[in-house]
PDB file of C-alpha atoms and ligand atoms in Angstrom:
ATOM      1  CA  MET A   1     -74.610 -28.935 -13.482  1.00  0.00           C
ATOM      2  CA  GLU A   2     -71.512 -29.145 -11.778  1.00  0.00           C
ATOM      3  CA  GLU A   3     -70.554 -32.388 -10.104  1.00  0.00           C
ATOM      4  CA  LEU A   4     -72.161 -32.155  -5.344  1.00  0.00           C
ATOM      5  CA  VAL A   5     -70.514 -34.451  -3.134  1.00  0.00           C
ATOM      6  CA  THR A   6     -73.346 -34.436  -0.554  1.00  0.00           C
ATOM      7  CA  LEU A   7     -72.125 -33.724   2.909  1.00  0.00           C
ATOM      8  CA  ILE A   8     -74.884 -33.085   4.538  1.00  0.00           C
ATOM      9  CA  THR A   9     -78.227 -35.415   3.381  1.00  0.00           C
ATOM     10  CA  GLU A  10     -82.084 -34.413   3.813  1.00  0.00           C
ATOM     11  CA  SER A  11     -83.920 -36.444   6.306  1.00  0.00           C
ATOM     12  CA  GLU A  12     -80.250 -34.908   8.597  1.00  0.00           C
ATOM     13  CA  ILE A  13     -81.560 -31.706   8.118  1.00  0.00           C
ATOM     14  CA  GLN A  14     -85.127 -31.556   8.654  1.00  0.00           C
ATOM     15  CA  GLN A  15     -83.594 -33.831  12.353  1.00  0.00           C
ATOM     16  CA  ARG A  16     -81.535 -31.284  12.948  1.00  0.00           C
ATOM     17  CA  VAL A  17     -84.025 -28.691  12.223  1.00  0.00           C
ATOM     18  CA  LEU A  18     -86.568 -29.908  14.866  1.00  0.00           C
ATOM     19  CA  GLU A  19     -83.362 -29.940  17.648  1.00  0.00           C
ATOM     20  CA  MET A  20     -83.118 -26.582  16.863  1.00  0.00           C
ATOM     21  CA  ALA A  21     -85.945 -25.640  17.346  1.00  0.00           C
ATOM     22  CA  GLN A  22     -86.006 -27.773  20.735  1.00  0.00           C
ATOM     23  CA  GLU A  23     -83.426 -25.629  21.863  1.00  0.00           C
ATOM     24  CA  ILE A  24     -84.597 -22.143  21.006  1.00  0.00           C
ATOM     25  CA  ARG A  25     -88.093 -22.577  21.973  1.00  0.00           C
ATOM     26  CA  GLN A  26     -86.503 -23.800  25.685  1.00  0.00           C
ATOM     27  CA  ASP A  27     -83.788 -21.249  25.498  1.00  0.00           C
ATOM     28  CA  ALA A  28     -87.058 -18.423  24.991  1.00  0.00           C
ATOM     29  CA  GLY A  29     -89.544 -19.761  27.310  1.00  0.00           C
ATOM     30  CA  ASP A  30     -92.578 -18.566  26.740  1.00  0.00           C
ATOM     31  CA  GLN A  31     -91.575 -15.582  25.517  1.00  0.00           C
ATOM     32  CA  PRO A  32     -92.301 -14.495  21.619  1.00  0.00           C
ATOM     33  CA  ILE A  33     -89.449 -15.381  19.052  1.00  0.00           C
ATOM     34  CA  LEU A  34     -88.316 -12.744  17.030  1.00  0.00           C
ATOM     35  CA  LEU A  35     -86.461 -14.753  14.356  1.00  0.00           C
ATOM     36  CA  LEU A  36     -84.544 -12.948  12.180  1.00  0.00           C
ATOM     37  CA  ALA A  37     -83.233 -13.775   8.899  1.00  0.00           C
ATOM     38  CA  VAL A  38     -80.412 -13.441   6.610  1.00  0.00           C
ATOM     39  CA  LEU A  39     -81.609 -13.070   2.600  1.00  0.00           C
ATOM     40  CA  LYS A  40     -81.330 -15.305   1.174  1.00  0.00           C
ATOM     41  CA  GLY A  41     -79.320 -18.033   1.886  1.00  0.00           C
ATOM     42  CA  ALA A  42     -81.202 -18.423   5.434  1.00  0.00           C
ATOM     43  CA  VAL A  43     -84.494 -19.210   3.581  1.00  0.00           C
ATOM     44  CA  PRO A  44     -85.725 -22.298   3.750  1.00  0.00           C
ATOM     45  CA  PHE A  45     -83.757 -22.469   7.323  1.00  0.00           C
ATOM     46  CA  LEU A  46     -85.629 -20.362   8.541  1.00  0.00           C
ATOM     47  CA  THR A  47     -89.114 -21.646   7.323  1.00  0.00           C
ATOM     48  CA  ASP A  48     -88.556 -24.855   8.067  1.00  0.00           C
ATOM     49  CA  LEU A  49     -87.115 -23.876  11.530  1.00  0.00           C
ATOM     50  CA  SER A  50     -89.742 -21.206  12.111  1.00  0.00           C
ATOM     51  CA  ARG A  51     -92.615 -23.751  11.595  1.00  0.00           C
ATOM     52  CA  ALA A  52     -90.189 -26.178  13.638  1.00  0.00           C
ATOM     53  CA  ILE A  53     -90.371 -23.772  16.335  1.00  0.00           C
ATOM     54  CA  THR A  54     -93.863 -24.234  19.031  1.00  0.00           C
ATOM     55  CA  GLY A  55     -95.655 -20.482  21.385  1.00  0.00           C
ATOM     56  CA  ASP A  56     -95.161 -17.242  19.877  1.00  0.00           C
ATOM     57  CA  VAL A  57     -93.083 -16.207  16.510  1.00  0.00           C
ATOM     58  CA  LEU A  58     -92.717 -12.947  15.032  1.00  0.00           C
ATOM     59  CA  ILE A  59     -90.684 -13.601  11.696  1.00  0.00           C
ATOM     60  CA  ASP A  60     -87.704 -10.477   9.137  1.00  0.00           C
ATOM     61  CA  TYR A  61     -85.690 -10.060   7.437  1.00  0.00           C
ATOM     62  CA  VAL A  62     -82.601  -8.044   6.248  1.00  0.00           C
ATOM     63  CA  GLN A  63     -80.153  -8.381   3.452  1.00  0.00           C
ATOM     64  CA  LEU A  64     -75.916  -7.286   3.453  1.00  0.00           C
ATOM     65  CA  SER A  65     -74.317  -6.821   0.422  1.00  0.00           C
ATOM     66  CA  SER A  66     -70.277  -7.518   1.048  1.00  0.00           C
ATOM     67  CA  TYR A  67     -68.415  -5.984  -0.542  1.00  0.00           C
ATOM     68  CA  GLY A  68     -64.438  -7.978  -0.014  1.00  0.00           C
ATOM     69  CA  ASN A  69     -61.625  -6.780  -1.723  1.00  0.00           C
ATOM     70  CA  GLN A  70     -57.881  -5.741  -0.711  1.00  0.00           C
ATOM     71  CA  THR A  71     -58.678  -2.273   0.441  1.00  0.00           C
ATOM     72  CA  ARG A  72     -61.697  -2.676   1.724  1.00  0.00           C
ATOM     73  CA  PRO A  73     -61.456  -6.703   4.262  1.00  0.00           C
ATOM     74  CA  GLY A  74     -65.414  -7.200   3.731  1.00  0.00           C
ATOM     75  CA  LYS A  75     -67.171  -4.247   4.709  1.00  0.00           C
ATOM     76  CA  VAL A  76     -70.441  -4.729   5.019  1.00  0.00           C
ATOM     77  CA  HIS A  77     -73.901  -2.907   3.335  1.00  0.00           C
ATOM     78  CA  VAL A  78     -76.698  -3.457   5.693  1.00  0.00           C
ATOM     79  CA  HIS A  79     -79.342  -3.461   1.366  1.00  0.00           C
ATOM     80  CA  LYS A  80     -82.573  -4.334   3.068  1.00  0.00           C
ATOM     81  CA  ASP A  81     -83.250  -2.829   6.790  1.00  0.00           C
ATOM     82  CA  HIS A  82     -85.371  -4.535   9.021  1.00  0.00           C
ATOM     83  CA  ASP A  83     -89.185  -3.560   9.119  1.00  0.00           C
ATOM     84  CA  LEU A  84     -90.506  -5.277  12.867  1.00  0.00           C
ATOM     85  CA  ASP A  85     -88.945  -3.466  15.637  1.00  0.00           C
ATOM     86  CA  ILE A  86     -86.159  -4.672  17.329  1.00  0.00           C
ATOM     87  CA  ARG A  87     -87.012  -2.637  20.840  1.00  0.00           C
ATOM     88  CA  GLY A  88     -87.073  -4.999  24.655  1.00  0.00           C
ATOM     89  CA  GLN A  89     -87.148  -8.034  21.816  1.00  0.00           C
ATOM     90  CA  TYR A  90     -86.565 -11.933  21.732  1.00  0.00           C
ATOM     91  CA  THR A  91     -84.576 -11.677  19.456  1.00  0.00           C
ATOM     92  CA  VAL A  92     -82.670 -14.971  16.925  1.00  0.00           C
ATOM     93  CA  VAL A  93     -80.799 -13.956  14.066  1.00  0.00           C
ATOM     94  CA  ILE A  94     -81.227 -17.025  11.135  1.00  0.00           C
ATOM     95  CA  ASP A  95     -78.357 -16.954   9.119  1.00  0.00           C
ATOM     96  CA  ASP A  96     -77.040 -20.211   6.632  1.00  0.00           C
ATOM     97  CA  ILE A  97     -73.405 -20.484   7.555  1.00  0.00           C
ATOM     98  CA  LEU A  98     -71.219 -18.905  10.169  1.00  0.00           C
ATOM     99  CA  ASP A  99     -67.493 -18.396   8.222  1.00  0.00           C
ATOM    100  CA  THR A 100     -64.930 -15.597   9.400  1.00  0.00           C
ATOM    101  CA  GLY A 101     -68.229 -13.799  11.358  1.00  0.00           C
ATOM    102  CA  ALA A 102     -67.276 -11.199   9.630  1.00  0.00           C
ATOM    103  CA  THR A 103     -70.965 -10.582   8.220  1.00  0.00           C
ATOM    104  CA  TRP A 104     -71.903 -11.872  12.076  1.00  0.00           C
ATOM    105  CA  GLN A 105     -69.218  -9.401  13.256  1.00  0.00           C
ATOM    106  CA  HIS A 106     -71.007  -6.645  12.167  1.00  0.00           C
ATOM    107  CA  LEU A 107     -74.591  -6.967  11.320  1.00  0.00           C
ATOM    108  CA  SER A 108     -75.045  -7.843  15.694  1.00  0.00           C
ATOM    109  CA  ASP A 109     -73.302  -4.297  16.744  1.00  0.00           C
ATOM    110  CA  LEU A 110     -75.433  -2.729  14.418  1.00  0.00           C
ATOM    111  CA  LEU A 111     -78.878  -4.582  15.661  1.00  0.00           C
ATOM    112  CA  LEU A 112     -77.214  -4.192  19.748  1.00  0.00           C
ATOM    113  CA  THR A 113     -78.043  -0.316  19.329  1.00  0.00           C
ATOM    114  CA  ARG A 114     -80.944  -0.907  18.428  1.00  0.00           C
ATOM    115  CA  ALA A 115     -82.360  -2.608  21.979  1.00  0.00           C
ATOM    116  CA  PRO A 116     -83.355  -6.519  21.397  1.00  0.00           C
ATOM    117  CA  ALA A 117     -83.939  -8.400  25.229  1.00  0.00           C
ATOM    118  CA  CYS A 118     -81.274 -10.418  23.529  1.00  0.00           C
ATOM    119  CA  LEU A 119     -79.781 -11.067  20.640  1.00  0.00           C
ATOM    120  CA  LYS A 120     -78.706 -14.654  19.661  1.00  0.00           C
ATOM    121  CA  LEU A 121     -77.179 -15.754  16.725  1.00  0.00           C
ATOM    122  CA  ALA A 122     -78.610 -19.522  14.557  1.00  0.00           C
ATOM    123  CA  VAL A 123     -76.618 -21.007  11.819  1.00  0.00           C
ATOM    124  CA  LEU A 124     -77.550 -24.221  10.237  1.00  0.00           C
ATOM    125  CA  LEU A 125     -73.221 -24.280   9.453  1.00  0.00           C
ATOM    126  CA  ASP A 126     -70.522 -23.631  11.408  1.00  0.00           C
ATOM    127  CA  LYS A 127     -67.061 -24.000   8.785  1.00  0.00           C
ATOM    128  CA  VAL A 128     -64.839 -25.598  10.741  1.00  0.00           C
ATOM    129  CA  GLY A 129     -60.564 -24.436  11.143  1.00  0.00           C
ATOM    130  CA  VAL A 130     -61.035 -20.782   9.208  1.00  0.00           C
ATOM    131  CA  PRO A 131     -60.744 -17.745  12.478  1.00  0.00           C
ATOM    132  CA  LYS A 132     -62.946 -16.585  14.044  1.00  0.00           C
ATOM    133  CA  GLU A 133     -64.300 -14.142  16.352  1.00  0.00           C
ATOM    134  CA  SER A 134     -67.383 -15.679  17.286  1.00  0.00           C
ATOM    135  CA  VAL A 135     -68.921 -18.280  18.550  1.00  0.00           C
ATOM    136  CA  PRO A 136     -72.979 -19.082  17.839  1.00  0.00           C
ATOM    137  CA  ASP A 137     -75.699 -19.518  20.692  1.00  0.00           C
ATOM    138  CA  TYR A 138     -76.733 -22.414  17.590  1.00  0.00           C
ATOM    139  CA  VAL A 139     -75.327 -24.790  15.010  1.00  0.00           C
ATOM    140  CA  GLY A 140     -76.974 -27.337  13.079  1.00  0.00           C
ATOM    141  CA  PHE A 141     -74.288 -28.391  11.651  1.00  0.00           C
ATOM    142  CA  ARG A 142     -69.651 -27.873  11.180  1.00  0.00           C
ATOM    143  CA  VAL A 143     -68.805 -28.371   7.795  1.00  0.00           C
ATOM    144  CA  PRO A 144     -65.091 -28.837   6.985  1.00  0.00           C
ATOM    145  CA  ASN A 145     -63.375 -25.887   5.307  1.00  0.00           C
ATOM    146  CA  LYS A 146     -64.768 -26.187   1.317  1.00  0.00           C
ATOM    147  CA  PHE A 147     -66.911 -24.262  -0.594  1.00  0.00           C
ATOM    148  CA  VAL A 148     -70.752 -25.648   0.156  1.00  0.00           C
ATOM    149  CA  VAL A 149     -73.966 -25.231  -2.190  1.00  0.00           C
ATOM    150  CA  GLY A 150     -77.593 -25.988  -1.186  1.00  0.00           C
ATOM    151  CA  TYR A 151     -80.648 -25.682   1.309  1.00  0.00           C
ATOM    152  CA  GLY A 152     -80.361 -21.969   0.305  1.00  0.00           C
ATOM    153  CA  LEU A 153     -76.344 -21.546   0.425  1.00  0.00           C
ATOM    154  CA  ASP A 154     -75.723 -20.417  -3.397  1.00  0.00           C
ATOM    155  CA  LYS A 155     -73.215 -20.516  -5.885  1.00  0.00           C
ATOM    156  CA  ALA A 156     -73.508 -17.840  -8.517  1.00  0.00           C
ATOM    157  CA  GLU A 157     -77.236 -18.182  -7.362  1.00  0.00           C
ATOM    158  CA  MET A 158     -77.835 -21.888  -8.582  1.00  0.00           C
ATOM    159  CA  TYR A 159     -78.896 -24.651  -6.243  1.00  0.00           C
ATOM    160  CA  ARG A 160     -80.369 -23.022  -3.911  1.00  0.00           C
ATOM    161  CA  ASN A 161     -83.758 -25.635  -4.581  1.00  0.00           C
ATOM    162  CA  LEU A 162     -81.243 -28.270  -3.535  1.00  0.00           C
ATOM    163  CA  ARG A 163     -82.377 -30.261  -0.291  1.00  0.00           C
ATOM    164  CA  TYR A 164     -79.290 -31.633   1.016  1.00  0.00           C
ATOM    165  CA  ILE A 165     -76.276 -29.684   1.604  1.00  0.00           C
ATOM    166  CA  GLY A 166     -73.036 -30.684  -1.174  1.00  0.00           C
ATOM    167  CA  TYR A 167     -69.641 -29.611  -2.053  1.00  0.00           C
ATOM    168  CA  LEU A 168     -68.655 -28.850  -5.991  1.00  0.00           C
ATOM    169  CA  LYS A 169     -65.975 -30.967  -6.222  1.00  0.00           C
TER     170      LYS A 169
HETATM  171  P1  LIG B   1     -68.884 -14.337   7.211  1.00  0.00           P
HETATM  172  O1  LIG B   1     -68.208 -13.175   6.774  1.00  0.00           O
HETATM  173  O2  LIG B   1     -69.015 -15.052   8.421  1.00  0.00           O
HETATM  174  O3  LIG B   1     -67.355 -15.152   6.852  1.00  0.00           O
HETATM  175  O4  LIG B   1     -69.861 -15.458   5.662  1.00  0.00           O
HETATM  176  C1  LIG B   1     -71.079 -15.330   5.797  1.00  0.00           C
HETATM  177  C2  LIG B   1     -71.786 -15.516   4.134  1.00  0.00           C
HETATM  178  O5  LIG B   1     -70.373 -16.124   2.874  1.00  0.00           O
HETATM  179  C3  LIG B   1     -72.590 -16.721   4.599  1.00  0.00           C
HETATM  180  O6  LIG B   1     -73.873 -16.092   4.509  1.00  0.00           O
HETATM  181  C4  LIG B   1     -73.133 -17.064   2.388  1.00  0.00           C
HETATM  182  O7  LIG B   1     -73.265 -15.665   2.662  1.00  0.00           O
HETATM  183  C5  LIG B   1     -70.976 -16.742   3.073  1.00  0.00           C
HETATM  184  N1  LIG B   1     -70.355 -17.855   2.519  1.00  0.00           N
HETATM  185  C6  LIG B   1     -69.667 -18.725   3.742  1.00  0.00           C
HETATM  186  N2  LIG B   1     -69.102 -19.174   3.061  1.00  0.00           N
HETATM  187  C7  LIG B   1     -69.792 -20.130   2.434  1.00  0.00           C
HETATM  188  C8  LIG B   1     -70.051 -20.749   1.774  1.00  0.00           C
HETATM  189  O8  LIG B   1     -69.392 -21.705   1.542  1.00  0.00           O
HETATM  190  N3  LIG B   1     -70.624 -21.464   0.196  1.00  0.00           N
HETATM  191  C9  LIG B   1     -71.209 -20.300   0.207  1.00  0.00           C
HETATM  192  N4  LIG B   1     -72.718 -20.685  -0.488  1.00  0.00           N
HETATM  193  N5  LIG B   1     -71.491 -19.303   0.991  1.00  0.00           N
HETATM  194  C10 LIG B   1     -70.632 -19.432   1.502  1.00  0.00           C
HETATM  195 MG1  LIG B   2     -75.291 -15.154   4.077  1.00  0.00          MG
END
């Protein structure tokens, strides 16, 4: 196993996720909230966040695959679409990290064609120093422009099970 430097501890994550749950519920009022998590990286965040949100919550998933290369930079493909109808739903997309924002750009364009009551983005992490067009509605932590792993975030499918977030030295 490579050497990891801890960036955000388990207790810091747990504390912040509780705060985010309260912020999300406060903004939604008493409407049911549809949490739409982006597989696979957002799963630990989704499970902790969803259980901390009071009132009615629905959960669904999308999975995207990105074929970023020189000829088609950041082309995003929907690998698994959501099952629930988001029309008229108060919808909050849950993702692990906002880097360039290309994923969100594509996903939000698509989801908006399906007429949710509103469409918000909650990310656990936002990478600073990366130019991006969109600002998430809810951000857990801002992290430096390093490759981070843990709490859902992987490197070649490893490290998703860590309870903290770190970067590889
Ligand atoms: P974006 O489309 O915003 O550039 O990238 C978002 C996606 O890229 C994230 O959902 C995540 O899957 C992946 N990603 C971006 N930065 C990192 C990182 O530092 N570590 C890991 N593990 N994945 C990242
Ligand atoms: Mg992702």
